[in-house]
PDB file of C-alpha atoms in Angstrom:
ATOM      1  CA  MET P   1      -4.321  16.165   0.969  1.00 54.00           C
ATOM      2  CA  PHE P   2      -4.976  13.079   3.096  1.00 66.00           C
ATOM      3  CA  ASN P   3      -2.304  10.761   4.439  1.00 80.00           C
ATOM      4  CA  PHE P   4      -4.087   7.420   4.671  1.00 87.00           C
ATOM      5  CA  ASN P   5      -3.156   4.522   6.900  1.00 87.00           C
ATOM      6  CA  LYS P   6      -1.047   1.886   5.138  1.00 90.00           C
ATOM      7  CA  LYS P   7      -3.987  -0.543   5.415  1.00 89.00           C
ATOM      8  CA  TYR P   8      -5.576   1.363   2.550  1.00 92.00           C
ATOM      9  CA  GLN P   9      -2.642   0.917   0.153  1.00 92.00           C
ATOM     10  CA  THR P  10      -3.919  -2.409  -1.197  1.00 93.00           C
ATOM     11  CA  PHE P  11      -7.358  -0.874  -1.587  1.00 94.00           C
ATOM     12  CA  PHE P  12      -6.016   2.002  -3.684  1.00 94.00           C
ATOM     13  CA  ASP P  13      -3.878  -0.361  -5.770  1.00 93.00           C
ATOM     14  CA  THR P  14      -6.877  -2.578  -6.486  1.00 94.00           C
ATOM     15  CA  PHE P  15      -9.325   0.248  -7.137  1.00 94.00           C
ATOM     16  CA  LEU P  16      -6.907   1.947  -9.504  1.00 92.00           C
ATOM     17  CA  ASN P  17      -6.624  -1.276 -11.528  1.00 85.00           C
ATOM     18  CA  LYS P  18      -3.235  -2.488 -10.360  1.00 81.00           C
ATOM     19  CA  ARG P  19      -4.471  -5.692  -8.707  1.00 83.00           C
ATOM     20  CA  ASP P  20      -6.856  -8.317 -10.006  1.00 86.00           C
ATOM     21  CA  LYS P  21      -9.870  -8.649  -7.688  1.00 92.00           C
ATOM     22  CA  ARG P  22     -13.548  -8.740  -8.653  1.00 93.00           C
ATOM     23  CA  ILE P  23     -14.979  -7.489  -5.342  1.00 94.00           C
ATOM     24  CA  ILE P  24     -13.715  -5.170  -2.620  1.00 96.00           C
ATOM     25  CA  LEU P  25     -15.290  -5.270   0.833  1.00 95.00           C
ATOM     26  CA  LEU P  26     -14.481  -2.078   2.731  1.00 96.00           C
ATOM     27  CA  SER P  27     -15.730  -2.339   6.300  1.00 95.00           C
ATOM     28  CA  GLY P  28     -15.222  -0.525   9.572  1.00 93.00           C
ATOM     29  CA  GLY P  29     -16.792   1.350  12.428  1.00 92.00           C
ATOM     30  CA  ARG P  30     -17.206   5.058  13.084  1.00 93.00           C
ATOM     31  CA  GLY P  31     -14.255   7.287  12.303  1.00 93.00           C
ATOM     32  CA  SER P  32     -12.303   4.672  10.352  1.00 93.00           C
ATOM     33  CA  GLY P  33     -11.894   6.936   7.309  1.00 91.00           C
ATOM     34  CA  LYS P  34     -13.248   4.363   4.860  1.00 92.00           C
ATOM     35  CA  THR P  35     -15.663   6.735   3.104  1.00 90.00           C
ATOM     36  CA  THR P  36     -12.976   9.387   2.650  1.00 90.00           C
ATOM     37  CA  ALA P  37     -10.613   6.743   1.248  1.00 92.00           C
ATOM     38  CA  LEU P  38     -13.321   5.491  -1.108  1.00 93.00           C
ATOM     39  CA  ASN P  39     -14.224   8.951  -2.403  1.00 90.00           C
ATOM     40  CA  THR P  40     -10.562   9.877  -2.872  1.00 91.00           C
ATOM     41  CA  ALA P  41     -10.031   6.690  -4.875  1.00 93.00           C
ATOM     42  CA  ILE P  42     -12.992   7.606  -7.094  1.00 92.00           C
ATOM     43  CA  VAL P  43     -11.480  11.011  -7.865  1.00 90.00           C
ATOM     44  CA  LEU P  44      -8.114   9.411  -8.687  1.00 91.00           C
ATOM     45  CA  ARG P  45      -9.892   6.880 -10.888  1.00 92.00           C
ATOM     46  CA  LEU P  46     -11.648   9.711 -12.732  1.00 89.00           C
ATOM     47  CA  LEU P  47      -8.290  11.308 -13.460  1.00 89.00           C
ATOM     48  CA  GLN P  48      -7.127   8.098 -15.158  1.00 91.00           C
ATOM     49  CA  ALA P  49      -9.643   8.933 -17.921  1.00 89.00           C
ATOM     50  CA  ASN P  50     -10.344   5.311 -18.845  1.00 90.00           C
ATOM     51  CA  SER P  51     -13.532   6.160 -20.785  1.00 91.00           C
ATOM     52  CA  GLU P  52     -15.677   4.256 -18.309  1.00 92.00           C
ATOM     53  CA  LYS P  53     -18.760   4.666 -16.157  1.00 91.00           C
ATOM     54  CA  ILE P  54     -18.666   4.213 -12.387  1.00 92.00           C
ATOM     55  CA  ILE P  55     -21.992   3.697 -10.627  1.00 90.00           C
ATOM     56  CA  TYR P  56     -22.056   5.117  -7.102  1.00 90.00           C
ATOM     57  CA  SER P  57     -25.100   3.924  -5.214  1.00 88.00           C
ATOM     58  CA  ARG P  58     -26.826   3.774  -1.864  1.00 82.00           C
ATOM     59  CA  TYR P  59     -30.048   2.051  -0.953  1.00 72.00           C
ATOM     60  CA  LEU P  60     -31.962   5.350  -0.909  1.00 63.00           C
ATOM     61  CA  SER P  61     -31.562   7.831  -3.750  1.00 64.00           C
ATOM     62  CA  LYS P  62     -32.046  10.887  -1.544  1.00 62.00           C
ATOM     63  CA  SER P  63     -28.950  10.064   0.525  1.00 64.00           C
ATOM     64  CA  LEU P  64     -26.721  10.221  -2.543  1.00 73.00           C
ATOM     65  CA  TYR P  65     -26.553  14.022  -2.386  1.00 69.00           C
ATOM     66  CA  HIS P  66     -24.202  13.746   0.601  1.00 70.00           C
ATOM     67  CA  SER P  67     -21.888  11.475  -1.421  1.00 75.00           C
ATOM     68  CA  VAL P  68     -21.751  14.040  -4.224  1.00 75.00           C
ATOM     69  CA  SER P  69     -20.927  16.768  -1.697  1.00 76.00           C
ATOM     70  CA  ASP P  70     -18.173  14.639  -0.142  1.00 78.00           C
ATOM     71  CA  ILE P  71     -16.564  13.928  -3.510  1.00 80.00           C
ATOM     72  CA  ASN P  72     -16.797  17.570  -4.550  1.00 76.00           C
ATOM     73  CA  ASP P  73     -15.061  18.488  -1.282  1.00 78.00           C
ATOM     74  CA  ILE P  74     -12.167  16.188  -2.223  1.00 80.00           C
ATOM     75  CA  VAL P  75     -12.099  17.715  -5.717  1.00 78.00           C
ATOM     76  CA  ASP P  76     -11.769  21.138  -4.076  1.00 78.00           C
ATOM     77  CA  LYS P  77      -8.930  19.940  -1.822  1.00 74.00           C
ATOM     78  CA  MET P  78      -7.084  18.633  -4.889  1.00 74.00           C
ATOM     79  CA  ASN P  79      -7.683  21.940  -6.738  1.00 74.00           C
ATOM     80  CA  LEU P  80      -9.478  20.184  -9.590  1.00 71.00           C
ATOM     81  CA  ASN P  81     -12.560  22.415  -9.757  1.00 65.00           C
ATOM     82  CA  ASN P  82     -11.807  23.460 -13.325  1.00 66.00           C
ATOM     83  CA  THR P  83     -11.473  19.945 -14.726  1.00 68.00           C
ATOM     84  CA  ILE P  84     -14.168  17.877 -12.983  1.00 73.00           C
ATOM     85  CA  VAL P  85     -17.777  18.993 -13.031  1.00 71.00           C
ATOM     86  CA  ALA P  86     -20.893  17.738 -11.288  1.00 70.00           C
ATOM     87  CA  LYS P  87     -24.333  18.252 -12.736  1.00 71.00           C
ATOM     88  CA  LYS P  88     -27.876  17.229 -11.895  1.00 65.00           C
ATOM     89  CA  ASN P  89     -30.393  15.758 -14.331  1.00 60.00           C
ATOM     90  CA  PHE P  90     -33.835  14.467 -13.344  1.00 49.00           C
ATOM     91  CA  ASN P  91     -32.945  14.267  -9.644  1.00 56.00           C
ATOM     92  CA  GLU P  92     -29.738  12.352 -10.365  1.00 65.00           C
ATOM     93  CA  TYR P  93     -26.179  13.613 -10.177  1.00 76.00           C
ATOM     94  CA  ASN P  94     -23.106  12.747 -12.134  1.00 84.00           C
ATOM     95  CA  ILE P  95     -19.477  13.829 -12.058  1.00 85.00           C
ATOM     96  CA  LYS P  96     -17.542  13.833 -15.313  1.00 85.00           C
ATOM     97  CA  TYR P  97     -13.914  14.114 -16.371  1.00 86.00           C
ATOM     98  CA  LYS P  98     -13.222  13.764 -20.096  1.00 86.00           C
ATOM     99  CA  GLU P  99     -15.069  10.564 -21.127  1.00 86.00           C
ATOM    100  CA  THR P 100     -15.276   9.064 -17.633  1.00 90.00           C
ATOM    101  CA  GLU P 101     -18.393   9.526 -15.509  1.00 88.00           C
ATOM    102  CA  VAL P 102     -19.531   8.739 -11.993  1.00 89.00           C
ATOM    103  CA  LEU P 103     -23.303   8.170 -12.014  1.00 87.00           C
ATOM    104  CA  PHE P 104     -25.181   8.433  -8.715  1.00 87.00           C
ATOM    105  CA  ILE P 105     -28.138   6.028  -8.790  1.00 83.00           C
ATOM    106  CA  GLY P 106     -30.188   4.662  -5.895  1.00 79.00           C
ATOM    107  CA  LEU P 107     -30.977   0.972  -5.448  1.00 75.00           C
ATOM    108  CA  PHE P 108     -34.353   1.385  -3.797  1.00 64.00           C
ATOM    109  CA  ASN P 109     -36.412  -0.674  -6.230  1.00 56.00           C
ATOM    110  CA  SER P 110     -36.184  -2.978  -9.234  1.00 52.00           C
ATOM    111  CA  ILE P 111     -36.860  -0.102 -11.618  1.00 56.00           C
ATOM    112  CA  LYS P 112     -33.537   1.411 -10.605  1.00 58.00           C
ATOM    113  CA  ASN P 113     -31.872  -1.953 -11.122  1.00 60.00           C
ATOM    114  CA  GLU P 114     -33.350  -2.084 -14.602  1.00 57.00           C
ATOM    115  CA  SER P 115     -32.018   1.404 -15.350  1.00 63.00           C
ATOM    116  CA  ILE P 116     -28.564   0.309 -14.196  1.00 70.00           C
ATOM    117  CA  LYS P 117     -28.742  -2.716 -16.523  1.00 68.00           C
ATOM    118  CA  SER P 118     -29.279  -0.392 -19.492  1.00 71.00           C
ATOM    119  CA  ILE P 119     -26.067   1.605 -18.955  1.00 81.00           C
ATOM    120  CA  SER P 120     -23.148   0.676 -21.210  1.00 79.00           C
ATOM    121  CA  ASN P 121     -19.414   0.698 -20.414  1.00 85.00           C
ATOM    122  CA  VAL P 122     -19.913   0.291 -16.659  1.00 89.00           C
ATOM    123  CA  SER P 123     -16.629  -0.889 -15.171  1.00 91.00           C
ATOM    124  CA  THR P 124     -17.220  -0.262 -11.476  1.00 93.00           C
ATOM    125  CA  LEU P 125     -20.112  -0.495  -9.044  1.00 93.00           C
ATOM    126  CA  VAL P 126     -19.781   1.190  -5.651  1.00 94.00           C
ATOM    127  CA  ILE P 127     -22.435   0.675  -2.973  1.00 92.00           C
ATOM    128  CA  GLU P 128     -21.977   2.871   0.077  1.00 91.00           C
ATOM    129  CA  GLU P 129     -23.683   1.793   3.328  1.00 89.00           C
ATOM    130  CA  ALA P 130     -24.211  -1.606   1.721  1.00 89.00           C
ATOM    131  CA  ASN P 131     -25.399  -3.123   4.998  1.00 86.00           C
ATOM    132  CA  ALA P 132     -28.637  -1.106   4.529  1.00 85.00           C
ATOM    133  CA  VAL P 133     -29.538  -3.016   1.351  1.00 85.00           C
ATOM    134  CA  LYS P 134     -32.630  -5.163   1.958  1.00 84.00           C
ATOM    135  CA  HIS P 135     -32.461  -7.800  -0.795  1.00 85.00           C
ATOM    136  CA  ASP P 136     -29.542  -9.708  -2.287  1.00 85.00           C
ATOM    137  CA  THR P 137     -30.819  -8.960  -5.812  1.00 84.00           C
ATOM    138  CA  ASP P 138     -30.217  -5.253  -5.158  1.00 83.00           C
ATOM    139  CA  ILE P 139     -26.533  -6.150  -5.035  1.00 86.00           C
ATOM    140  CA  LEU P 140     -26.373  -9.097  -7.422  1.00 86.00           C
ATOM    141  CA  ILE P 141     -28.270  -7.553 -10.350  1.00 83.00           C
ATOM    142  CA  PRO P 142     -26.073  -4.422 -10.566  1.00 84.00           C
ATOM    143  CA  HIS P 143     -22.969  -6.530  -9.794  1.00 87.00           C
ATOM    144  CA  ASN P 144     -23.665  -8.775 -12.783  1.00 85.00           C
ATOM    145  CA  THR P 145     -24.299  -5.710 -14.950  1.00 85.00           C
ATOM    146  CA  VAL P 146     -20.711  -4.457 -14.574  1.00 88.00           C
ATOM    147  CA  ARG P 147     -19.207  -5.358 -17.941  1.00 85.00           C
ATOM    148  CA  HIS P 148     -16.622  -3.090 -19.521  1.00 88.00           C
ATOM    149  CA  PRO P 149     -14.836  -4.423 -22.618  1.00 84.00           C
ATOM    150  CA  HIS P 150     -11.408  -2.955 -21.784  1.00 86.00           C
ATOM    151  CA  VAL P 151     -11.284  -2.100 -18.063  1.00 86.00           C
ATOM    152  CA  LYS P 152     -11.185  -4.642 -15.224  1.00 88.00           C
ATOM    153  CA  ASN P 153     -14.642  -5.003 -13.704  1.00 91.00           C
ATOM    154  CA  LEU P 154     -15.008  -4.255 -10.010  1.00 94.00           C
ATOM    155  CA  THR P 155     -17.712  -4.081  -7.331  1.00 95.00           C
ATOM    156  CA  VAL P 156     -16.993  -2.200  -4.093  1.00 96.00           C
ATOM    157  CA  LEU P 157     -19.205  -2.632  -1.034  1.00 95.00           C
ATOM    158  CA  CYS P 158     -18.591  -0.186   1.791  1.00 94.00           C
ATOM    159  CA  PHE P 159     -20.365  -0.984   5.041  1.00 92.00           C
ATOM    160  CA  ASN P 160     -20.616  -0.455   8.778  1.00 88.00           C
ATOM    161  CA  PRO P 161     -21.082  -3.247  11.349  1.00 80.00           C
ATOM    162  CA  LYS P 162     -23.388  -5.962  10.038  1.00 79.00           C
ATOM    163  CA  ASN P 163     -25.526  -8.573  11.746  1.00 81.00           C
ATOM    164  CA  LYS P 164     -26.540 -12.078  10.707  1.00 81.00           C
ATOM    165  CA  ASN P 165     -29.735 -10.798   9.079  1.00 83.00           C
ATOM    166  CA  ASP P 166     -27.909  -8.415   6.734  1.00 86.00           C
ATOM    167  CA  VAL P 167     -27.564  -9.267   3.059  1.00 87.00           C
ATOM    168  CA  ILE P 168     -23.819  -8.587   3.360  1.00 89.00           C
ATOM    169  CA  TYR P 169     -23.465 -11.250   6.040  1.00 87.00           C
ATOM    170  CA  LYS P 170     -25.461 -13.823   4.092  1.00 86.00           C
ATOM    171  CA  LEU P 171     -23.559 -13.234   0.861  1.00 88.00           C
ATOM    172  CA  PHE P 172     -20.012 -13.120   2.193  1.00 88.00           C
ATOM    173  CA  TYR P 173     -19.771 -14.394   5.758  1.00 85.00           C
ATOM    174  CA  GLU P 174     -21.914 -17.501   5.436  1.00 79.00           C
ATOM    175  CA  PRO P 175     -20.958 -20.331   3.031  1.00 67.00           C
ATOM    176  CA  ASN P 176     -23.010 -18.994   0.150  1.00 61.00           C
ATOM    177  CA  LEU P 177     -22.569 -17.573  -3.336  1.00 62.00           C
ATOM    178  CA  PHE P 178     -19.115 -16.092  -2.675  1.00 67.00           C
ATOM    179  CA  LYS P 179     -17.568 -18.998  -0.832  1.00 68.00           C
ATOM    180  CA  GLY P 180     -14.425 -18.382   1.155  1.00 69.00           C
ATOM    181  CA  ASN P 181     -12.869 -18.664   4.557  1.00 84.00           C
ATOM    182  CA  ILE P 182     -13.048 -16.333   7.527  1.00 88.00           C
ATOM    183  CA  LYS P 183      -9.815 -15.214   9.145  1.00 90.00           C
ATOM    184  CA  LEU P 184      -9.834 -13.551  12.553  1.00 92.00           C
ATOM    185  CA  GLU P 185      -7.758 -10.372  12.703  1.00 93.00           C
ATOM    186  CA  ALA P 186      -6.659  -9.172  16.138  1.00 95.00           C
ATOM    187  CA  VAL P 187      -7.092  -5.534  17.185  1.00 94.00           C
ATOM    188  CA  LYS P 188      -5.985  -4.305  20.583  1.00 95.00           C
ATOM    189  CA  TYR P 189      -7.424  -1.330  22.428  1.00 95.00           C
ATOM    190  CA  MET P 190      -6.151  -0.466  25.897  1.00 94.00           C
ATOM    191  CA  ASP P 191      -6.023  -3.795  27.766  1.00 89.00           C
ATOM    192  CA  THR P 192      -8.390  -5.775  25.549  1.00 95.00           C
ATOM    193  CA  GLU P 193      -7.783  -7.720  22.352  1.00 96.00           C
ATOM    194  CA  PHE P 194     -10.691  -8.026  19.931  1.00 96.00           C
ATOM    195  CA  GLU P 195     -11.132 -10.325  16.934  1.00 94.00           C
ATOM    196  CA  ILE P 196     -12.505  -9.045  13.637  1.00 93.00           C
ATOM    197  CA  PRO P 197     -13.678 -11.523  10.949  1.00 91.00           C
ATOM    198  CA  ILE P 198     -12.046 -10.968   7.554  1.00 93.00           C
ATOM    199  CA  VAL P 199     -13.351 -12.641   4.393  1.00 92.00           C
ATOM    200  CA  GLN P 200     -10.711 -14.687   2.552  1.00 90.00           C
ATOM    201  CA  ASN P 201     -11.378 -15.362  -1.137  1.00 89.00           C
ATOM    202  CA  ASP P 202      -9.187 -15.253  -4.259  1.00 89.00           C
ATOM    203  CA  ASN P 203     -11.606 -12.874  -5.989  1.00 91.00           C
ATOM    204  CA  ILE P 204     -12.312 -10.673  -2.952  1.00 93.00           C
ATOM    205  CA  LEU P 205     -10.234  -8.053  -1.178  1.00 95.00           C
ATOM    206  CA  HIS P 206     -11.571  -7.363   2.320  1.00 95.00           C
ATOM    207  CA  ILE P 207     -10.125  -4.419   4.211  1.00 95.00           C
ATOM    208  CA  HIS P 208     -11.373  -3.570   7.690  1.00 95.00           C
ATOM    209  CA  THR P 209     -10.253  -0.400   9.435  1.00 95.00           C
ATOM    210  CA  THR P 210     -11.196   1.199  12.739  1.00 95.00           C
ATOM    211  CA  PHE P 211     -10.826   4.610  14.347  1.00 96.00           C
ATOM    212  CA  LEU P 212      -7.406   3.410  15.545  1.00 95.00           C
ATOM    213  CA  ASP P 213      -6.264   3.636  11.896  1.00 93.00           C
ATOM    214  CA  ASN P 214      -7.292   7.289  11.539  1.00 91.00           C
ATOM    215  CA  LYS P 215      -4.921   9.913  12.931  1.00 88.00           C
ATOM    216  CA  TYR P 216      -7.161  12.872  12.004  1.00 89.00           C
ATOM    217  CA  LEU P 217      -9.877  12.311  14.605  1.00 93.00           C
ATOM    218  CA  PRO P 218     -10.656  15.132  17.060  1.00 94.00           C
ATOM    219  CA  ASN P 219      -9.948  14.622  20.744  1.00 96.00           C
ATOM    220  CA  ASP P 220     -13.634  14.571  21.734  1.00 96.00           C
ATOM    221  CA  PHE P 221     -14.154  11.525  19.473  1.00 96.00           C
ATOM    222  CA  LEU P 222     -11.314   9.689  21.227  1.00 96.00           C
ATOM    223  CA  ILE P 223     -12.738  10.626  24.627  1.00 97.00           C
ATOM    224  CA  GLU P 224     -16.146   9.286  23.593  1.00 97.00           C
ATOM    225  CA  ALA P 225     -14.563   6.040  22.354  1.00 96.00           C
ATOM    226  CA  LYS P 226     -12.754   5.526  25.662  1.00 97.00           C
ATOM    227  CA  ARG P 227     -15.859   6.314  27.703  1.00 97.00           C
ATOM    228  CA  THR P 228     -17.913   3.832  25.635  1.00 97.00           C
ATOM    229  CA  TYR P 229     -15.219   1.171  26.041  1.00 96.00           C
ATOM    230  CA  LEU P 230     -15.324   1.599  29.831  1.00 96.00           C
ATOM    231  CA  THR P 231     -19.118   1.707  30.180  1.00 97.00           C
ATOM    232  CA  ASP P 232     -20.574  -0.396  27.338  1.00 97.00           C
ATOM    233  CA  ILE P 233     -18.082  -2.667  25.630  1.00 95.00           C
ATOM    234  CA  ASP P 234     -20.644  -4.223  23.254  1.00 95.00           C
ATOM    235  CA  THR P 235     -21.540  -0.805  21.873  1.00 96.00           C
ATOM    236  CA  PHE P 236     -17.836   0.006  21.633  1.00 96.00           C
ATOM    237  CA  LYS P 237     -17.208  -3.151  19.605  1.00 95.00           C
ATOM    238  CA  ARG P 238     -20.089  -2.389  17.242  1.00 94.00           C
ATOM    239  CA  ASP P 239     -19.792   1.356  16.777  1.00 95.00           C
ATOM    240  CA  PHE P 240     -16.074   1.990  17.094  1.00 96.00           C
ATOM    241  CA  LEU P 241     -14.479  -1.287  15.959  1.00 95.00           C
ATOM    242  CA  GLY P 242     -17.128  -2.288  13.428  1.00 93.00           C
ATOM    243  CA  ILE P 243     -17.596  -5.772  14.892  1.00 91.00           C
TER     244      ILE P 243
END
């Protein structure tokens, strides 16, 4: 199984209902391991059997198949094939363990948002590649739909580098709906120190990881990162550090 960087410990504690946060921001560049950490946390949450529904979403429905495959790969690694099943109904997938389900639903249009609003016992909303979402309502409507009577409600937004036009930036980095402060976190690579903005808010956990936090990367990835750092530092900051 995976041995995650200690940066992810608070994420796992929060996702598995040990810490009280309403929103988790999980950001990073290429190779940071954030998607693997997220999918592993979902499997562990399934095994808690809280009788809940977890919505796993991306902006486009067709890209959700890869998320299902990734989670099933983790299920295989944990030797859980006989207890967790995935099935497909009407072009949508779900993964079920006892009375807990992960529902894979796209956010592409308001009809999908309406279908999300009709689902009962939703405790958790996960949006992968959240920086691809075009409208703030595609986040806010499902976010406000998460209402489980007995399990702490949680929204998780996983995203790559954002820019000032992204919904993620406008919602969390500008003084807006989720008001908070921005703290600059230092990351050093070779001879250069970079600053990464981290959202500070009592109701938000923001964890940012980079490829430097992932010890499982192949050598050719590390060579590419170094070459990009030496030849195009702006691309290095965006793609590899998630700035």
